[in-house]
Amino acid sequence: MKKLLSIFFLLTLSVILVGCASSNAENKKVRIGYQKNGTTLLLKSNGELESRLKELGYSVEWSEFNTGSSILEALNSGAIDFANASDAPSMMALSKGMNFKYIAGEDSSPQMEGILVKNDGSIQSIEQLKGKKIAYNKASISEYLLVTALATVNLTLDDVESVILSPADANIAFENGDVDAWVIWDPYMTVSESKGNQILTTAEGIVEHRSFYYSSDKFIESNKDAVVAYVEELSKVGEAIDTDSSEAAEILEENTGIAADIWVTSLARRSSVASYLDEGAQADLQRLNEDLYDIGLTSNLVENLENHIWKP
């Protein structure tokens, strides 16, 4: 009888332990912060990432953000596990003491941002921005582009009238003629161009423009399988967009209200394929680190930048 009771106890304990393990696996959650772009929206829409992570025992929670700085703050605070943002906000965040890792990135796409002016011939060169009202988002790729573009003609921010506005408010101000120029990224730039406004210059030949994906040390350490799955699914989606952007453009239209043809133009200005960081991406980040410090957009150099780059 004692032997039978012992066997029963062991079987019962095994069932309980298996049940607990299953419950714990099912309770693992991946919290993804995203901005509305083709890659992340198509990834969210097609469900492939959720299916793959479910097999690994994870559920997925998506949270939308409007700016790179806000999504990186959420990542730094532990509110999310994955984030995507462009290069300049990430370096500014690291210089302020935030902590996260670059896990993947896309190729440089400088044609995705630029300086917009009215198509009336009043401003035809960067030199003619002197004394003009220029709208841009503070601590962003826009400010980096503006400062660097002005420096190419020996001008500084002191030579223009800065108008610090969010993209939505800057759009209104620009269309109403309250500012003379607007430094902005896509899709805003392509939308404004479609209304007859002129791109004075893109970032090409002035600064690099890269989009990166990020996670935290804590999450990576315990969830490498989820990180690998995320990067691999991002890459698959990016390849699909680069091959044919029509599906992504339609999804973007549904989510943003911006016409699909605008998105097709915007997506053609970039490569959407994400991959682990190669030497070129790392070199661009180090150059950005030094540039932002040299022109005063950061007060500290990010030391040991390589420690913030994940190497799977």
Coordinates of C-alpha atoms in Angstrom, one line a residue:
M1 CA 0.0 0.0 0.0
K2 CA 2.8 2.4 0.9
K3 CA 4.4 1.7 -2.4
L4 CA 1.2 2.4 -4.3
L5 CA 0.7 5.7 -2.3
S6 CA 4.3 6.7 -3.2
I7 CA 3.7 6.1 -6.9
F8 CA 0.4 8.0 -6.7
F9 CA 2.1 10.9 -5.0
L10 CA 4.9 11.0 -7.5
L11 CA 2.5 10.9 -10.5
T12 CA 0.4 13.7 -8.9
L13 CA 3.5 15.8 -8.3
S14 CA 4.7 15.3 -11.9
V15 CA 1.3 16.4 -13.2
I16 CA 1.4 19.5 -11.0
L17 CA 4.9 20.4 -12.1
V18 CA 4.2 19.9 -15.8
G19 CA 1.1 22.0 -15.4
C20 CA 3.1 24.8 -13.6
A21 CA 5.7 24.7 -16.3
S22 CA 3.1 24.9 -19.0
S23 CA 1.4 27.8 -17.2
N24 CA 4.6 29.7 -16.8
A25 CA 5.5 29.2 -20.5
E26 CA 2.0 30.4 -21.5
N27 CA 2.4 33.4 -19.2
K28 CA 5.6 34.7 -20.9
K29 CA 4.8 37.9 -22.7
V30 CA 6.7 39.9 -25.4
R31 CA 5.8 43.5 -25.3
I32 CA 6.5 45.2 -28.7
G33 CA 6.6 49.0 -29.1
Y34 CA 6.2 50.2 -32.6
Q35 CA 5.8 53.2 -34.8
K36 CA 3.6 53.2 -37.9
N37 CA 5.9 52.1 -40.7
G38 CA 5.7 49.4 -43.3
T39 CA 7.8 46.8 -41.6
T40 CA 6.3 46.8 -38.1
L41 CA 2.7 47.2 -39.3
L42 CA 3.0 44.3 -41.8
L43 CA 4.7 42.3 -39.1
K44 CA 1.8 43.1 -36.8
S45 CA -0.8 42.4 -39.4
N46 CA 0.4 39.1 -40.9
G47 CA 0.5 37.3 -37.5
E48 CA 3.6 35.3 -38.4
L49 CA 5.5 36.6 -35.4
E50 CA 2.7 35.8 -33.0
S51 CA 2.5 32.2 -34.3
R52 CA 6.2 31.7 -34.0
L53 CA 6.4 33.1 -30.5
K54 CA 3.4 31.1 -29.4
E55 CA 5.2 28.0 -30.3
L56 CA 8.0 29.2 -28.0
G57 CA 5.5 29.8 -25.2
Y58 CA 5.1 33.6 -25.6
S59 CA 2.1 35.8 -26.0
V60 CA 2.5 39.2 -27.7
E61 CA 1.4 42.7 -26.7
W62 CA 1.7 45.6 -29.1
S63 CA 2.0 49.3 -28.1
E64 CA 2.0 52.2 -30.5
F65 CA 4.3 55.2 -30.1
N66 CA 4.6 58.5 -32.1
T67 CA 8.3 59.4 -31.7
G68 CA 11.6 57.6 -31.4
S69 CA 12.4 59.3 -28.1
S70 CA 9.2 58.2 -26.4
I71 CA 9.6 54.6 -27.5
L72 CA 13.2 54.4 -26.3
E73 CA 12.1 55.9 -22.9
A74 CA 9.6 53.1 -22.6
L75 CA 12.2 50.5 -23.4
N76 CA 14.6 52.0 -20.9
S77 CA 12.0 52.0 -18.2
G78 CA 11.1 48.3 -18.8
A79 CA 7.6 49.1 -20.1
I80 CA 8.3 47.2 -23.4
D81 CA 10.8 44.6 -24.6
F82 CA 11.3 45.6 -28.3
A83 CA 11.4 49.0 -29.9
N84 CA 12.2 50.6 -33.3
A85 CA 13.5 54.1 -33.9
S86 CA 16.0 55.8 -36.1
D87 CA 19.6 56.4 -35.3
A88 CA 19.8 60.0 -33.9
P89 CA 17.2 59.6 -31.1
S90 CA 18.9 56.4 -30.0
M91 CA 22.3 58.0 -29.7
M92 CA 20.8 61.0 -27.8
A93 CA 19.1 58.6 -25.4
L94 CA 22.3 56.6 -24.8
S95 CA 24.2 59.9 -24.1
K96 CA 21.7 60.7 -21.4
G97 CA 22.4 57.4 -19.6
M98 CA 19.6 55.2 -21.0
N99 CA 20.5 51.6 -21.5
F100 CA 19.5 49.3 -24.3
K101 CA 21.0 47.3 -27.1
Y102 CA 20.8 47.5 -30.9
I103 CA 19.7 44.1 -32.1
A104 CA 19.1 44.8 -35.8
G105 CA 19.1 47.6 -38.4
E106 CA 18.2 48.5 -41.9
D107 CA 20.5 50.0 -44.6
S108 CA 21.1 53.7 -44.7
S109 CA 18.2 55.5 -46.3
P110 CA 19.0 59.2 -46.4
Q111 CA 16.3 60.0 -49.0
M112 CA 13.7 59.4 -46.3
E113 CA 14.2 62.7 -44.7
G114 CA 14.8 66.2 -45.9
I115 CA 14.1 70.0 -45.7
L116 CA 10.9 71.1 -47.3
V117 CA 10.2 74.6 -48.7
K118 CA 7.4 76.2 -50.6
N119 CA 7.6 75.7 -54.4
D120 CA 7.5 79.5 -55.0
G121 CA 11.2 80.0 -55.7
S122 CA 11.8 82.1 -52.5
I123 CA 14.3 79.5 -51.1
Q124 CA 16.4 77.7 -53.5
S125 CA 19.5 76.8 -51.5
I126 CA 20.6 76.0 -48.0
E127 CA 22.3 79.4 -47.8
Q128 CA 18.9 81.1 -48.2
L129 CA 17.6 79.5 -45.0
K130 CA 19.5 82.2 -43.1
G131 CA 17.1 84.3 -41.1
K132 CA 14.1 82.0 -41.9
K133 CA 11.7 80.3 -39.6
I134 CA 12.4 76.6 -39.7
A135 CA 10.2 74.0 -38.0
Y136 CA 11.6 70.7 -36.7
N137 CA 11.2 68.2 -33.9
K138 CA 13.7 68.7 -31.0
A139 CA 16.3 66.0 -30.3
S140 CA 15.5 64.1 -33.4
I141 CA 16.9 63.2 -36.8
S142 CA 15.5 66.5 -38.1
E143 CA 17.6 68.6 -35.7
Y144 CA 20.6 66.6 -36.6
L145 CA 20.0 67.0 -40.4
L146 CA 19.3 70.7 -40.0
V147 CA 22.5 71.5 -37.9
T148 CA 24.7 69.4 -40.3
A149 CA 23.1 70.9 -43.4
L150 CA 23.6 74.4 -42.2
A151 CA 27.2 73.7 -41.3
T152 CA 27.9 72.8 -44.9
V153 CA 27.4 76.5 -45.8
N154 CA 29.0 77.8 -42.6
L155 CA 25.7 78.5 -40.8
T156 CA 24.5 77.5 -37.4
L157 CA 21.1 77.3 -35.6
D158 CA 21.8 80.8 -34.4
D159 CA 21.5 82.0 -38.0
V160 CA 17.9 80.7 -38.3
E161 CA 14.7 81.0 -36.2
S162 CA 14.0 77.6 -34.8
V163 CA 10.4 76.7 -34.3
I164 CA 10.2 73.5 -32.2
L165 CA 7.0 71.6 -33.2
S166 CA 5.8 68.0 -33.3
P167 CA 5.4 66.7 -36.9
A168 CA 1.6 67.1 -36.8
D169 CA 1.8 70.7 -35.6
A170 CA 4.8 71.5 -37.9
N171 CA 2.7 70.3 -40.9
I172 CA -0.1 72.8 -40.1
A173 CA 2.4 75.6 -39.5
F174 CA 4.1 74.9 -42.8
E175 CA 0.9 74.6 -44.8
N176 CA -0.4 77.9 -43.3
G177 CA 2.8 79.7 -44.1
D178 CA 3.7 80.3 -40.4
V179 CA 7.2 78.8 -41.1
D180 CA 9.4 79.1 -44.1
A181 CA 10.8 75.5 -44.0
W182 CA 10.2 72.2 -42.4
V183 CA 12.8 69.5 -41.6
I184 CA 11.0 66.2 -41.6
W185 CA 11.1 62.5 -42.4
D186 CA 8.8 60.2 -44.3
P187 CA 5.9 59.7 -44.8
Y188 CA 5.3 63.4 -43.9
M189 CA 7.9 64.5 -46.5
T190 CA 6.3 62.6 -49.3
V191 CA 2.8 63.8 -48.4
S192 CA 3.9 67.4 -48.4
E193 CA 5.7 66.9 -51.6
S194 CA 2.6 65.5 -53.2
K195 CA 0.8 68.8 -52.3
G196 CA 3.2 70.7 -54.5
N197 CA 5.9 71.6 -51.9
Q198 CA 9.5 71.2 -52.7
I199 CA 12.3 69.2 -51.2
L200 CA 15.2 71.6 -50.9
T201 CA 17.5 68.8 -50.0
T202 CA 17.3 65.2 -48.7
A203 CA 19.8 63.9 -46.2
E204 CA 21.8 62.2 -48.9
G205 CA 25.4 63.3 -48.8
I206 CA 24.8 65.2 -45.5
V207 CA 24.0 62.6 -42.9
E208 CA 23.2 58.9 -42.8
H209 CA 19.7 57.8 -41.9
R210 CA 19.3 54.3 -40.4
S211 CA 16.4 52.6 -38.7
F212 CA 17.2 50.3 -35.9
Y213 CA 15.5 47.8 -33.6
Y214 CA 16.3 47.5 -29.9
S215 CA 15.8 45.4 -26.8
S216 CA 17.0 45.5 -23.2
D217 CA 19.9 43.5 -21.7
K218 CA 17.5 41.9 -19.2
F219 CA 15.1 40.7 -21.9
I220 CA 17.9 39.4 -24.2
E221 CA 19.6 37.5 -21.4
S222 CA 16.5 35.5 -20.6
N223 CA 14.7 35.4 -24.0
K224 CA 17.3 35.0 -26.7
D225 CA 15.0 32.7 -28.7
A226 CA 12.4 35.4 -28.8
V227 CA 14.9 38.0 -30.0
V228 CA 16.1 35.8 -32.8
A229 CA 12.5 35.1 -33.9
Y230 CA 11.8 38.8 -33.9
V231 CA 14.8 39.7 -36.0
E232 CA 14.2 36.9 -38.4
E233 CA 10.5 37.7 -38.9
L234 CA 11.4 41.4 -39.4
S235 CA 13.8 40.4 -42.1
K236 CA 11.2 38.3 -43.9
V237 CA 8.7 41.1 -43.9
G238 CA 11.3 43.6 -45.1
E239 CA 12.2 41.3 -48.0
A240 CA 8.5 41.1 -48.9
I241 CA 8.2 44.9 -48.9
D242 CA 11.3 45.5 -51.0
T243 CA 9.9 42.9 -53.5
D244 CA 6.4 44.3 -53.7
S245 CA 5.3 47.1 -51.3
S246 CA 1.6 47.1 -52.4
E247 CA 0.4 45.0 -49.4
A248 CA 2.3 47.1 -46.9
A249 CA 1.1 50.3 -48.5
E250 CA -2.5 49.2 -48.2
I251 CA -2.1 48.2 -44.6
L252 CA -0.4 51.6 -43.9
E253 CA -3.3 53.4 -45.6
E254 CA -5.8 51.6 -43.4
N255 CA -3.8 52.5 -40.3
T256 CA -2.8 56.1 -41.1
G257 CA -5.3 57.4 -43.6
I258 CA -2.4 58.3 -45.9
A259 CA -3.0 57.1 -49.4
A260 CA -1.4 53.9 -50.5
D261 CA 0.4 55.5 -53.5
I262 CA 2.1 57.9 -51.1
W263 CA 3.3 54.9 -49.1
V264 CA 4.6 53.2 -52.2
T265 CA 6.7 56.2 -53.0
S266 CA 7.9 56.5 -49.4
L267 CA 8.8 52.8 -49.1
A268 CA 10.7 53.0 -52.4
R269 CA 13.1 55.4 -50.7
R270 CA 14.4 52.9 -48.2
S271 CA 15.4 49.3 -47.8
S272 CA 13.1 47.6 -45.3
V273 CA 15.2 44.5 -44.7
A274 CA 16.5 44.2 -41.1
S275 CA 19.6 42.3 -40.2
Y276 CA 22.1 42.0 -37.4
L277 CA 24.5 44.9 -37.3
D278 CA 27.5 44.6 -39.6
E279 CA 30.7 46.7 -39.5
G280 CA 29.2 49.4 -41.7
A281 CA 26.3 50.0 -39.4
Q282 CA 28.6 50.0 -36.4
A283 CA 30.9 52.5 -38.1
D284 CA 27.9 54.8 -38.9
L285 CA 26.8 54.7 -35.3
Q286 CA 30.2 55.6 -34.0
R287 CA 30.4 58.5 -36.5
L288 CA 26.9 59.6 -35.4
N289 CA 28.1 59.4 -31.8
E290 CA 31.0 61.8 -32.5
D291 CA 29.0 64.1 -34.8
L292 CA 26.2 64.7 -32.3
Y293 CA 28.8 65.5 -29.6
D294 CA 30.9 67.7 -31.8
I295 CA 27.9 69.9 -32.9
G296 CA 26.5 70.1 -29.4
L297 CA 23.4 67.9 -29.7
T298 CA 24.7 65.6 -27.0
S299 CA 26.7 66.6 -23.9
N300 CA 28.5 63.3 -23.6
L301 CA 30.1 60.9 -25.9
V302 CA 28.7 57.4 -25.6
E303 CA 31.6 55.4 -24.2
N304 CA 32.1 51.8 -25.3
L305 CA 29.4 52.0 -27.9
E306 CA 30.1 48.4 -28.9
N307 CA 28.7 47.2 -25.5
H308 CA 25.3 48.4 -26.7
I309 CA 25.4 46.3 -29.9
W310 CA 24.1 42.7 -29.5
K311 CA 26.1 40.1 -31.2
P312 CA 24.1 36.8 -31.4

